[in-house]
CSV table of C-alpha atoms in Angstrom, one decimal:
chain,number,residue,atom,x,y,z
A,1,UNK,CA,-7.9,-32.5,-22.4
A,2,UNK,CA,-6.5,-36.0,-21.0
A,3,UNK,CA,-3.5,-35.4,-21.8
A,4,UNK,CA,-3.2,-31.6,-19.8
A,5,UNK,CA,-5.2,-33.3,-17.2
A,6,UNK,CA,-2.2,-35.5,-16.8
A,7,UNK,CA,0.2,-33.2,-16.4
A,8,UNK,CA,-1.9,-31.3,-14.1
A,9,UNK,CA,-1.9,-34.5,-11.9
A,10,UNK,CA,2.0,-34.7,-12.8
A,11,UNK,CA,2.5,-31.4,-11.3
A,12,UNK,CA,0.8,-32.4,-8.0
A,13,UNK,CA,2.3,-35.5,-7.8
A,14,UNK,CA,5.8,-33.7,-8.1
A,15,UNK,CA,5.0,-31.1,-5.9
A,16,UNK,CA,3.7,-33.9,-3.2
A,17,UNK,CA,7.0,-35.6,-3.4
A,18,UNK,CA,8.5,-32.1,-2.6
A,19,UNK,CA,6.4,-30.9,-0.2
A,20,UNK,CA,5.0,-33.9,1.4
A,21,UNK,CA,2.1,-32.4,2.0
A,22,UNK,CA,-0.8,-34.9,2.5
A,23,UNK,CA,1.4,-38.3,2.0
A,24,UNK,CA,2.9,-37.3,5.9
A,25,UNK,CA,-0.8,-36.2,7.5
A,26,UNK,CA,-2.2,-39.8,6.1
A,27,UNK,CA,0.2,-42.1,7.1
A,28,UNK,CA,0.1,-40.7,10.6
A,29,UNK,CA,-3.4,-40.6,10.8
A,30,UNK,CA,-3.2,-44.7,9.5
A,31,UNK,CA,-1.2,-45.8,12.1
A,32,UNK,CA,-2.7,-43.8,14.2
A,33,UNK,CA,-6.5,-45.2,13.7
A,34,UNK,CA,-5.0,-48.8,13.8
A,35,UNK,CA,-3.4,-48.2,16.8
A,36,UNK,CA,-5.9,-47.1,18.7
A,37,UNK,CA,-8.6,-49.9,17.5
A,38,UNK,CA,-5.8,-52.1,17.9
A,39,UNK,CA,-5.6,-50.6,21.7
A,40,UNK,CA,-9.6,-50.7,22.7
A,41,UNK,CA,-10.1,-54.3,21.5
A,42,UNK,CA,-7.1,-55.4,23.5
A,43,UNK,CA,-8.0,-59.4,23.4
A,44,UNK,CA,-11.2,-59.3,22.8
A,45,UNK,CA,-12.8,-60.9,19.8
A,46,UNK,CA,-14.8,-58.6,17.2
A,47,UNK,CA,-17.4,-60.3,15.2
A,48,UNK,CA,-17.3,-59.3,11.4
A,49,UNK,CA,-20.0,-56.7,11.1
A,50,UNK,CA,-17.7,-54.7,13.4
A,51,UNK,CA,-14.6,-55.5,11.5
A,52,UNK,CA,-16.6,-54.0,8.2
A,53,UNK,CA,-18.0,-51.2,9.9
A,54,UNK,CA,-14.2,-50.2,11.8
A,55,UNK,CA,-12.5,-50.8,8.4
A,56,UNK,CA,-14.6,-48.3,6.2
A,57,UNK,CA,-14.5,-45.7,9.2
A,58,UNK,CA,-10.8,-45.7,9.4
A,59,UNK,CA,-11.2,-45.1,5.6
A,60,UNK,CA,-13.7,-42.5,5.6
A,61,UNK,CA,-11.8,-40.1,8.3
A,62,UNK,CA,-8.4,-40.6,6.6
A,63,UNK,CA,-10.1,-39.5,3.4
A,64,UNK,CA,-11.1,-36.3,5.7
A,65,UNK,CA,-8.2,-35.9,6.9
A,66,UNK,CA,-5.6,-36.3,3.2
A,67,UNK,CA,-7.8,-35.7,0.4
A,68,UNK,CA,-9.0,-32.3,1.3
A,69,UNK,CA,-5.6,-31.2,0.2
A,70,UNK,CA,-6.2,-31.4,-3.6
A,71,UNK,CA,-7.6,-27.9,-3.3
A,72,UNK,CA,-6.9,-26.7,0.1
A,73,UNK,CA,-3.3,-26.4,-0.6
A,74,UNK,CA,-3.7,-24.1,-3.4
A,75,UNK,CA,-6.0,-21.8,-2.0
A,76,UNK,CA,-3.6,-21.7,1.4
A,77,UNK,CA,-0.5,-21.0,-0.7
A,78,UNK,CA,-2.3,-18.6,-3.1
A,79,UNK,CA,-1.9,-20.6,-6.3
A,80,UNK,CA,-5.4,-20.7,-7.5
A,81,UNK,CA,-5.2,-17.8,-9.4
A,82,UNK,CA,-2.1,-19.3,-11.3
A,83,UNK,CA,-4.1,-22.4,-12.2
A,84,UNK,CA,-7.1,-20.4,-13.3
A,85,UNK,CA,-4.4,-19.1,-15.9
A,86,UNK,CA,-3.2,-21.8,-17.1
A,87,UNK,CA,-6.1,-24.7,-17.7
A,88,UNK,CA,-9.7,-25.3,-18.6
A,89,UNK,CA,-12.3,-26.3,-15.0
A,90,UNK,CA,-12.7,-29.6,-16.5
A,91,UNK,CA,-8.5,-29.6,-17.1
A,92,UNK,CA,-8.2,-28.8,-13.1
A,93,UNK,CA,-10.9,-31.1,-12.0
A,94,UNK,CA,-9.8,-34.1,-13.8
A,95,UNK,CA,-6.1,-33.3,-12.7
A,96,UNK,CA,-6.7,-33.2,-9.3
A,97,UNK,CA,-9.5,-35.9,-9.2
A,98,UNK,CA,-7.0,-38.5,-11.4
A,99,UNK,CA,-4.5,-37.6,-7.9
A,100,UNK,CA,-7.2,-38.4,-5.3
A,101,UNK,CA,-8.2,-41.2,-7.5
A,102,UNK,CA,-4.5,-42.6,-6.8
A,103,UNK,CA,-4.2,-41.5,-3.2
A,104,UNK,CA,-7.3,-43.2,-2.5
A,105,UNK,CA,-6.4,-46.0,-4.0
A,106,UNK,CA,-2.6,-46.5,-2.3
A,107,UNK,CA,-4.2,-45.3,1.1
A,108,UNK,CA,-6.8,-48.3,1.0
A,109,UNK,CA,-4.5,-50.3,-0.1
A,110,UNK,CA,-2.0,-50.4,3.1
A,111,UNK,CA,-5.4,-49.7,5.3
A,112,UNK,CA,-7.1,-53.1,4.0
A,113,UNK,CA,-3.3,-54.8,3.9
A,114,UNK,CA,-2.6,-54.0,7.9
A,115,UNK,CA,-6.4,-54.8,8.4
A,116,UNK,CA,-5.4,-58.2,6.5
A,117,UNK,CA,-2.5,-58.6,9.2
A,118,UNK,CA,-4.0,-57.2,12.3
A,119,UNK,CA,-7.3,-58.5,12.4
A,120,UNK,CA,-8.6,-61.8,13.2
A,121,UNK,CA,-11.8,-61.7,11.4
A,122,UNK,CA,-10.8,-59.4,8.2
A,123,UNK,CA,-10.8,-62.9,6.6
A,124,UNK,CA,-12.3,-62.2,2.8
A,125,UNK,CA,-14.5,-65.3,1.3
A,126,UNK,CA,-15.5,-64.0,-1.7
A,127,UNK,CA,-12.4,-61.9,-3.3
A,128,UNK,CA,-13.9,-60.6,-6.2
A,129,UNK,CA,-16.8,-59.1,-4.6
A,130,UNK,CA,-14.2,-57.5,-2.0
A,131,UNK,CA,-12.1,-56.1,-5.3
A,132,UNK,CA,-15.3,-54.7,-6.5
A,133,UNK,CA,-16.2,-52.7,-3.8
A,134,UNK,CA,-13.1,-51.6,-3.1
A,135,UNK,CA,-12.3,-50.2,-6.7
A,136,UNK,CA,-15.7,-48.8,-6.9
A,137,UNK,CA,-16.0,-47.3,-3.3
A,138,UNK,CA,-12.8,-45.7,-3.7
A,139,UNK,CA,-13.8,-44.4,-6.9
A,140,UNK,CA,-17.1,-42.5,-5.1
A,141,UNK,CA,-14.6,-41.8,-2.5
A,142,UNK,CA,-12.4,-39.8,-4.8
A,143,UNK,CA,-15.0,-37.6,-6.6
A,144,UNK,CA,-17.0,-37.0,-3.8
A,145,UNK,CA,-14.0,-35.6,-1.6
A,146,UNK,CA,-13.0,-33.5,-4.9
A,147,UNK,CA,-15.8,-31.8,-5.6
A,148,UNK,CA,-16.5,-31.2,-1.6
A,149,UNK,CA,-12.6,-30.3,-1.2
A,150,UNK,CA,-13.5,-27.6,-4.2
A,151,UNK,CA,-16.4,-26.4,-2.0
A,152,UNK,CA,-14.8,-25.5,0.6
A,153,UNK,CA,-11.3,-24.8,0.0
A,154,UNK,CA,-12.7,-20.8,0.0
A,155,UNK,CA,-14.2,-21.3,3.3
A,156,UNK,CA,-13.1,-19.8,6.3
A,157,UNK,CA,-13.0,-22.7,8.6
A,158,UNK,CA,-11.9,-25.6,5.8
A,159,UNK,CA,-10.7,-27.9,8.5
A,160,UNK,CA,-14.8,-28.2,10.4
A,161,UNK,CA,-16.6,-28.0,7.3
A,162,UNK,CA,-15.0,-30.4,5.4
A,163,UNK,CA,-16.1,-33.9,7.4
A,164,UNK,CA,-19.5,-32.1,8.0
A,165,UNK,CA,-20.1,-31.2,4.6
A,166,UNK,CA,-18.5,-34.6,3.7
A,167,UNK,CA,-20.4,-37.0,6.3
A,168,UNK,CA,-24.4,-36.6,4.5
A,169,UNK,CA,-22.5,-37.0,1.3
A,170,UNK,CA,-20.3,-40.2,1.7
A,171,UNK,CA,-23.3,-41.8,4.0
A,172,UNK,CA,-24.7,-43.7,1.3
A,173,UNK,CA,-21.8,-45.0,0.0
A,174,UNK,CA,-19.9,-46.0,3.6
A,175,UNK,CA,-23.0,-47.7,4.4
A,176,UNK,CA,-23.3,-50.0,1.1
A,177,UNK,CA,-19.4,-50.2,1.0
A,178,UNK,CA,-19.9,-51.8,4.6
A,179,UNK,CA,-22.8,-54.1,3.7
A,180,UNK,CA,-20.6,-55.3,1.1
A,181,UNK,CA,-17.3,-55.9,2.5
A,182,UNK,CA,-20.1,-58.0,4.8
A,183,UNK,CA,-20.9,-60.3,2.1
A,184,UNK,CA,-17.4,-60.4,0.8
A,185,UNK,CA,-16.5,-61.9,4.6
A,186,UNK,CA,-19.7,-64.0,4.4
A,187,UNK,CA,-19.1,-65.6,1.0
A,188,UNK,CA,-22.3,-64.1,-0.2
A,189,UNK,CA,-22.4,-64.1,-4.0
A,190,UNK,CA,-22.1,-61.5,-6.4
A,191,UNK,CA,-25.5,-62.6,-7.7
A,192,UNK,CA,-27.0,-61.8,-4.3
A,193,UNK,CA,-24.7,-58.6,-3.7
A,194,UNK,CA,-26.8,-57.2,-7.3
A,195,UNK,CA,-28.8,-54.4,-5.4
A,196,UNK,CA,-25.9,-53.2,-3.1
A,197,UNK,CA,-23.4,-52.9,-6.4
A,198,UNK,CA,-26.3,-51.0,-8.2
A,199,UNK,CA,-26.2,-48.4,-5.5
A,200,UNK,CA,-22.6,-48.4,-5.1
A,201,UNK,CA,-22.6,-47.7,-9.9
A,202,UNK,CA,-25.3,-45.2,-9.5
A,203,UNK,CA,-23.8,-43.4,-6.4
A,204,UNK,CA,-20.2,-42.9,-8.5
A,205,UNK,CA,-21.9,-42.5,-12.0
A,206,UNK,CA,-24.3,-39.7,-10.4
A,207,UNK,CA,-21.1,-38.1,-8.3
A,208,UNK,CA,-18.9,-37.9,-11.0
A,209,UNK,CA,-21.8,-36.3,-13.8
A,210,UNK,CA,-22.8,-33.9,-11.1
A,211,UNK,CA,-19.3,-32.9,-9.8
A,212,UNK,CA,-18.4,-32.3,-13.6
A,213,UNK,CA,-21.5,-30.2,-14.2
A,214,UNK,CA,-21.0,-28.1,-11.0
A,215,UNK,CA,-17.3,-27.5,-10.9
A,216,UNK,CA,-17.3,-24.7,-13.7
A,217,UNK,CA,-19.7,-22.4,-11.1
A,218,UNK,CA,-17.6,-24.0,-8.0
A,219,UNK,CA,-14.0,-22.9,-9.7
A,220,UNK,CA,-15.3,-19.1,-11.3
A,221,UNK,CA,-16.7,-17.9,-7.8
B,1,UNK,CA,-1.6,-5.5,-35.9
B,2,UNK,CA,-3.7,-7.5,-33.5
B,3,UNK,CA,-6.5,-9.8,-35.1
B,4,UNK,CA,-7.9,-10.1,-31.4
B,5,UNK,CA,-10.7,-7.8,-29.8
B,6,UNK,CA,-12.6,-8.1,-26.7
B,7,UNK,CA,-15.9,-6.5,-25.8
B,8,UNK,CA,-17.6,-5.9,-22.9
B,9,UNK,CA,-21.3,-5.6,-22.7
B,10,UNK,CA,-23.7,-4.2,-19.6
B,11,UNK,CA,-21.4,-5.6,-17.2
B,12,UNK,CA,-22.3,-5.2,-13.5
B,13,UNK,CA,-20.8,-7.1,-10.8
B,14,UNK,CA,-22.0,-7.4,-6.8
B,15,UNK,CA,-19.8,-8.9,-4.2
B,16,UNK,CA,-23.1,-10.0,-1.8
B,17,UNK,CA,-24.9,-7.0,-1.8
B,18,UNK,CA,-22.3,-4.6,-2.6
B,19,UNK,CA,-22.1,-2.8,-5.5
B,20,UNK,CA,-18.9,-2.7,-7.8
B,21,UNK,CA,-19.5,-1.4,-10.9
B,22,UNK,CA,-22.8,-1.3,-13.5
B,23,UNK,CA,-23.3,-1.3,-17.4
B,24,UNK,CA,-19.4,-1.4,-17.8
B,25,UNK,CA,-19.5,-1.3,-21.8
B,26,UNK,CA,-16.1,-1.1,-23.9
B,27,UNK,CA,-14.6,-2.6,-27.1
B,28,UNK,CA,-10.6,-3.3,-27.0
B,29,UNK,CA,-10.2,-4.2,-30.7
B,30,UNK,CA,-6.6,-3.5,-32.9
B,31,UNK,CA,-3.8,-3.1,-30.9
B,32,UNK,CA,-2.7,-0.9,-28.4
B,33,UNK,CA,-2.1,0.0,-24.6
B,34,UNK,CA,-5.2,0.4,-22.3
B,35,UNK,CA,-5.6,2.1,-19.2
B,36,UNK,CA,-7.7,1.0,-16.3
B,37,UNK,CA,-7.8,3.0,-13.6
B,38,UNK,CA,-9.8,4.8,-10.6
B,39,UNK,CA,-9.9,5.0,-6.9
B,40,UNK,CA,-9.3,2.3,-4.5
B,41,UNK,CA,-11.7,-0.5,-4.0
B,42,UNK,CA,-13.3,1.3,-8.0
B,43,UNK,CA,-13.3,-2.5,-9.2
B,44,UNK,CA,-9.9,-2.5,-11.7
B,45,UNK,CA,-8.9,-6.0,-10.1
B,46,UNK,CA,-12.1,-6.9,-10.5
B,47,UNK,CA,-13.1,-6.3,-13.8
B,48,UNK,CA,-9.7,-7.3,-14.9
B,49,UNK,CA,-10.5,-10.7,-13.7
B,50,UNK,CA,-13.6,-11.0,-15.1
B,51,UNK,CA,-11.8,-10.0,-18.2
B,52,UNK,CA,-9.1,-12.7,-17.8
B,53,UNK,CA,-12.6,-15.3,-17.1
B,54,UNK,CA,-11.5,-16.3,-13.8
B,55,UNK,CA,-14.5,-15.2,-12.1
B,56,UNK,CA,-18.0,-14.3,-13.9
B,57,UNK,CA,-20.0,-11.5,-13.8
B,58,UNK,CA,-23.9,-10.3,-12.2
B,59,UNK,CA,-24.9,-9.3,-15.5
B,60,UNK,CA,-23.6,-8.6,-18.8
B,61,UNK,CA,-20.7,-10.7,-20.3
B,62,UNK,CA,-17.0,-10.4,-21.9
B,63,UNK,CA,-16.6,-11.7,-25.6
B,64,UNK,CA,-13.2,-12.5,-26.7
B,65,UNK,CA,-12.4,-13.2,-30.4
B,66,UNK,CA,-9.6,-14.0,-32.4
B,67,UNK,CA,-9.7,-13.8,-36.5
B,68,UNK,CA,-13.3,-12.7,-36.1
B,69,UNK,CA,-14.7,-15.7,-34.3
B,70,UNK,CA,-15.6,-16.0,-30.9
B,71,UNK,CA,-13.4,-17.9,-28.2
B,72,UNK,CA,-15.1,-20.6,-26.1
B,73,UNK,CA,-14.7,-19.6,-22.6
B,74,UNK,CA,-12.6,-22.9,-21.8
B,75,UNK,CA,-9.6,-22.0,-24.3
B,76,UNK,CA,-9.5,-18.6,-23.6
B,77,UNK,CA,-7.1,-18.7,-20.6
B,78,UNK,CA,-4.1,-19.9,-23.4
B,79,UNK,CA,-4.8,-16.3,-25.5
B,80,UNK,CA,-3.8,-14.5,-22.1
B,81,UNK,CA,-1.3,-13.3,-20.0
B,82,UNK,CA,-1.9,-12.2,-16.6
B,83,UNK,CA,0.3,-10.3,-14.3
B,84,UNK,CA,-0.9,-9.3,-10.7
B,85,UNK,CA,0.6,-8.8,-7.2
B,86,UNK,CA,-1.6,-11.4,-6.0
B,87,UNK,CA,0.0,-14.2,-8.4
B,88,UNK,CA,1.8,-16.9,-6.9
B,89,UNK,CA,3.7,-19.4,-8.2
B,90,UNK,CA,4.8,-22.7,-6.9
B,91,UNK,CA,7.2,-21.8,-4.7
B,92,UNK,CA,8.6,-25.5,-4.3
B,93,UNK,CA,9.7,-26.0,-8.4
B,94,UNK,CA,12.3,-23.8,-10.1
B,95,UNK,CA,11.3,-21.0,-12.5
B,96,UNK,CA,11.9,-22.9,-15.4
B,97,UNK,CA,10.0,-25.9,-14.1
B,98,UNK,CA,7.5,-24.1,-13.6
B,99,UNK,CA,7.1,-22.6,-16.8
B,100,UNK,CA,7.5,-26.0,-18.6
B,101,UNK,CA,4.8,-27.6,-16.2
B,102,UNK,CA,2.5,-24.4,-16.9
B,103,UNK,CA,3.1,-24.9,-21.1
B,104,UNK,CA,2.7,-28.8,-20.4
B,105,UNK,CA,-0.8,-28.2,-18.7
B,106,UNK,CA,-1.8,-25.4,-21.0
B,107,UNK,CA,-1.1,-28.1,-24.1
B,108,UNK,CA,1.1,-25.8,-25.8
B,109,UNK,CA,5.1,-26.2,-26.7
B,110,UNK,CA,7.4,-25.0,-24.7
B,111,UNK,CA,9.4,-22.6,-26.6
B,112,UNK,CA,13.1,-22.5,-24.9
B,113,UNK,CA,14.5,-19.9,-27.1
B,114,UNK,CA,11.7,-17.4,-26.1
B,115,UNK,CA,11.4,-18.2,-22.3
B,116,UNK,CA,15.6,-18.2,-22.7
B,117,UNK,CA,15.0,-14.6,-24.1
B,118,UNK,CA,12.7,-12.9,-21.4
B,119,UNK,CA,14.7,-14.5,-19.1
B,120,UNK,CA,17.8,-12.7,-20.3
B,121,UNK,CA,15.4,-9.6,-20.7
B,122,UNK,CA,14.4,-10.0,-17.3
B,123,UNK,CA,17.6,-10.5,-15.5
B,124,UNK,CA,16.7,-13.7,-14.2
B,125,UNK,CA,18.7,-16.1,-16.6
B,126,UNK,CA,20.9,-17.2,-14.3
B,127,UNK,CA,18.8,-17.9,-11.5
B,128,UNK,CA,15.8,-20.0,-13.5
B,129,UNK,CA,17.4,-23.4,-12.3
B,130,UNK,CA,16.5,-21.3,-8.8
B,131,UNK,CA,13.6,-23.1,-6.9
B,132,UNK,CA,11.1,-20.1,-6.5
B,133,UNK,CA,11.3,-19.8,-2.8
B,134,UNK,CA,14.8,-18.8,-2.7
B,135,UNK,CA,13.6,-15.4,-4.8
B,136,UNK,CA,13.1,-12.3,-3.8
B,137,UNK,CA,9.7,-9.9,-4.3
B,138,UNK,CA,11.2,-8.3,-7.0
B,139,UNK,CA,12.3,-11.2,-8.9
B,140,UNK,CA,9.1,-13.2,-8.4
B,141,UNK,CA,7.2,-9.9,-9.6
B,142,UNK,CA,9.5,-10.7,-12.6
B,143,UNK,CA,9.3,-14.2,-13.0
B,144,UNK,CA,5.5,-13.4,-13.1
B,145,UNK,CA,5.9,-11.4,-16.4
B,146,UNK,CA,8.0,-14.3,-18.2
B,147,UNK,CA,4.7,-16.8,-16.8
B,148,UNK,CA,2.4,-14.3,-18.6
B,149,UNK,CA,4.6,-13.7,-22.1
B,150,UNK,CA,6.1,-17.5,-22.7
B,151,UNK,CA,3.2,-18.4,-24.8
B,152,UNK,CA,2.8,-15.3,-26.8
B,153,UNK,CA,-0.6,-14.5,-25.8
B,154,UNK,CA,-3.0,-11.9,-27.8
B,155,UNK,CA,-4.3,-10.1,-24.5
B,156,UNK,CA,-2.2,-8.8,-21.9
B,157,UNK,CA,-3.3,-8.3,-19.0
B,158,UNK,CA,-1.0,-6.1,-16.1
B,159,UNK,CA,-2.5,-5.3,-12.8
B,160,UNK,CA,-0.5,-2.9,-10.9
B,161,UNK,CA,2.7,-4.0,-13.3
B,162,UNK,CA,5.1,-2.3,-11.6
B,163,UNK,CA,4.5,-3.0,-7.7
B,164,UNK,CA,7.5,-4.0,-5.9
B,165,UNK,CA,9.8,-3.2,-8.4
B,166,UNK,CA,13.3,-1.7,-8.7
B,167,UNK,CA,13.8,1.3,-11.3
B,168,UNK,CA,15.5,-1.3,-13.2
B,169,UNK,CA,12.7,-3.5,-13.3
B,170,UNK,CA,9.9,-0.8,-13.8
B,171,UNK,CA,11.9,0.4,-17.1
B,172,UNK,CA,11.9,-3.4,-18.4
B,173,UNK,CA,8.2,-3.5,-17.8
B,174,UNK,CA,7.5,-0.2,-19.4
B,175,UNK,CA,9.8,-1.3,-22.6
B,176,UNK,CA,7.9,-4.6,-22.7
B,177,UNK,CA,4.4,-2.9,-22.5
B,178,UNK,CA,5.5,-0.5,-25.4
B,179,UNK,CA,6.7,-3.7,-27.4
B,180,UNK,CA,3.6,-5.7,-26.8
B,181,UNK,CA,1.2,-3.0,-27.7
B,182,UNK,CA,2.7,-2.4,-31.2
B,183,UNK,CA,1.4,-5.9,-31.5
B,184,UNK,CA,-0.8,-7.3,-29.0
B,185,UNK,CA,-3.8,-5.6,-26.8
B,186,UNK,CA,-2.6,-4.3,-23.6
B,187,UNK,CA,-4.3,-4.0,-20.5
B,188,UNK,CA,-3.0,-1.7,-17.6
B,189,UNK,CA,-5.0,-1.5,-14.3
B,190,UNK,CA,-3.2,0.9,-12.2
B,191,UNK,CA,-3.1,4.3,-10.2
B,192,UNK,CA,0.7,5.2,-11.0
B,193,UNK,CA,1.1,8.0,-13.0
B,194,UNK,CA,3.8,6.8,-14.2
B,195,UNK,CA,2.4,3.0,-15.5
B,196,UNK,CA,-0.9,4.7,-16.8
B,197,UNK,CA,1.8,7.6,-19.2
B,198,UNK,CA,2.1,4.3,-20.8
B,199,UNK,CA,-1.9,4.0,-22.5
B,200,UNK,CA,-3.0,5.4,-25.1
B,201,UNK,CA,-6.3,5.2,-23.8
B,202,UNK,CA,-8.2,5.0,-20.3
B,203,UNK,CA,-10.9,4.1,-19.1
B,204,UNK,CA,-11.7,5.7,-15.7
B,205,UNK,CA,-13.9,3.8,-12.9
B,206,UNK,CA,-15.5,6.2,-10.5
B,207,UNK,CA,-19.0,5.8,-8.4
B,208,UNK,CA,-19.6,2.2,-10.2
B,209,UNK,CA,-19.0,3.7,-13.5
B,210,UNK,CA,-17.0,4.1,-16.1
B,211,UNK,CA,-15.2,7.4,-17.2
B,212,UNK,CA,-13.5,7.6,-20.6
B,213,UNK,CA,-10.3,9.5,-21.4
């Protein structure tokens, strides 16, 4: 399975490069976040629970905006049938999850590296509590915007229903990731952070056994 | 001979409230060329697809078995072909990327000298270095055919084969559908006379049933 999953995720990676599909509609919407921000705080200094807060929006609404695409873009061009033919559910959902799992991650990436440059107060005390909520944030990211992509890439109105749909289920995890990237700014230990990583494991562990189970029923109607 | 069969049990399918078909029973078994066919909006794409397992039925269910044992629902989609007007491939790759991405993700080989073949049997050698998007109806409706015979599947599975097709291209299809039902099982869903001269047997759908002939 891993290794048709792979390829699966080869294929969109190829036909990304091609097609630039969502690597175009995220770095625009990047710049475009920062920008403004940038814009409304003119001189003004932001104290670091906004800084957290503004840092995990401009993540959760590019998310909305590129990682929709995984299944979107195959209903829209009429290609679902053609991947029904040719691999498993699990072979499709791990394929297209390993992609957002890797657009996520590069999209952060640049979004936490220009928050690094532009930002006064995005100073990080406590690194490896940072790295920890960033690798398993983006990981609940990911599945989450899978499995909701897969929802409602049959919908009618795809572009409205995805951030609403999207917004009760990411909720839990924006808020924790934000509480966290608090106590990476603070200094606050790992020790301390215990609770807020708990919910952070469960949320992924519990997205990703669901999304598995539910995909099957998701993909065959 | 084929050592595949497929049956189909009490199988009723509703799209919302409406009615399709009920208690659709059959047994495709040995092979052969098999007819589906019946008014428009009868259910032949329908069933067909629940055939194929990409979408499930209201009640009843499809078995599929090779060498007398049942196939798990999650392999069965490398012991089938499919061909329908409502296919698409990626229009951004080449026909013979394609194919080798399709064999890659299906974890089968990629056998040149076969896809090479129904190239050349489908007049598109020349252009499978082509990127998809530069082809024309015709030639996509034939590309579709190589997509469903590169891996040498047990079930084939042609809805409305021959649409957008040249007379050229219709008698390529009708040779090919001869040649894989001395083998293979054959499944033809279709209202042309002339693409359902081709079955041995049909099975009619009329008034959410089924009609055999």
């Amino acid at each position: 399975m891993n290794s048709k999953a792979y390829n699966l995720f080869l294929k969109d990676f190829r036909s990304e490069l091609r097609t630039r599909y969502a690597i175009n509609a995220l770095a625009m919407f990047i710049i475009v976040a920062i920008s403004v921000i940038l814009f409304s705080i003119g001189n003004e200094k932001i104290n670091e629970n906004l800084t957290a807060g503004l840092f995990w929006v401009v993540i959760f609404f590019t998310a909305m905006s590129g990682l929709s695409r995984a299944f979107v873009s195959e209903e829209e061009r009429g290609t679902t049938l053609t991947l029904q033919l040719i691999a498993s559910p699990t072979t499709v959902f791990s394929g297209k999850l390993i992609f957002n799992v890797i657009l996520v991650f590069a999209m952060n990436a640049i979004i936490a590296l220009l928050y690094g440059a532009l930002f006064e107060d995005f100073i990080i005390k406590n690194f490896l509590l940072f790295l920890a909520t960033f690798i398993l944030g983006n990981i609940g990211l990911a599945v989450s915007s899978t499995i909701i992509a897969a929802i409602i890439a049959k919908a009618g109105a795809k572009g409205t229903l995805y951030p609403v749909l999207s917004f009760p289920i990411l909720l839990p995890l924006i808020l924790t990731c934000v509480q966290l990237t608090l106590f990476s700014f603070d200094g606050t230990s790992f020790e301390k952070s215990r609770f807020e990583l708990a919910i952070i494991v469960s949320y992924d562990v519990i997205m990703i056994t669901v999304s598995y189970l539910l995909f099957d029923f998701i993909w065959k109607e | 001979m084929s050592n595949y069969y497929l049956e189909v049990k009490n199988l009723t399918k509703y799209f919302g409230r409406r009615l399709i078909f009920s208690n659709l029973n059959f047994r495709l078994s040995d092979s052969g060329i098999f007819g589906i066919s019946g008014p428009n909006g009868s259910g032949k794409s329908t069933l067909v697809k629940i055939i194929a397992g990409i979408i499930g039925a209201n009640k009843g269910e499809v078995k599929h078995f090779l060498d007398g044992k049942e196939i798990i629902p999650e392999k069965i989609h490398n012991h089938i072909g499919f061909v329908s007007p409502y296919l698409v491939l990626y229009e951004e790759f080449s026909a013979e990327e394609n194919l080798l991405m399709f064999a890659k993700i299906r974890g089968v080989d990629y056998d040149k000298s076969r896809v090479d073949y129904l190239f050349e049997k489908f007049l598109l050698l020349k252009r499978k270095d082509d990127l998809v998007k530069t082809y024309s109806s015709g030639m996509k409706q034939r590309l579709k055919f190589i997509f469903a015979l590169m891996h040498s599947p047990k079930l084939i599975i042609l809805d409305e084969p021959t649409s957008n097709l040249d007379d050229e291209g219709k008698n390529s299809v009708y040779e090919l559908i001869r040649e894989e039902g001395n083998k293979n099982i054959v499944v033809v869903a279709s209202n042309e006379k002339n693409d359902l001269e081709q079955c041995t047997e049909t099975i009619f759908l009329e008034n959410f049933k089924q009609i055999n002939q």
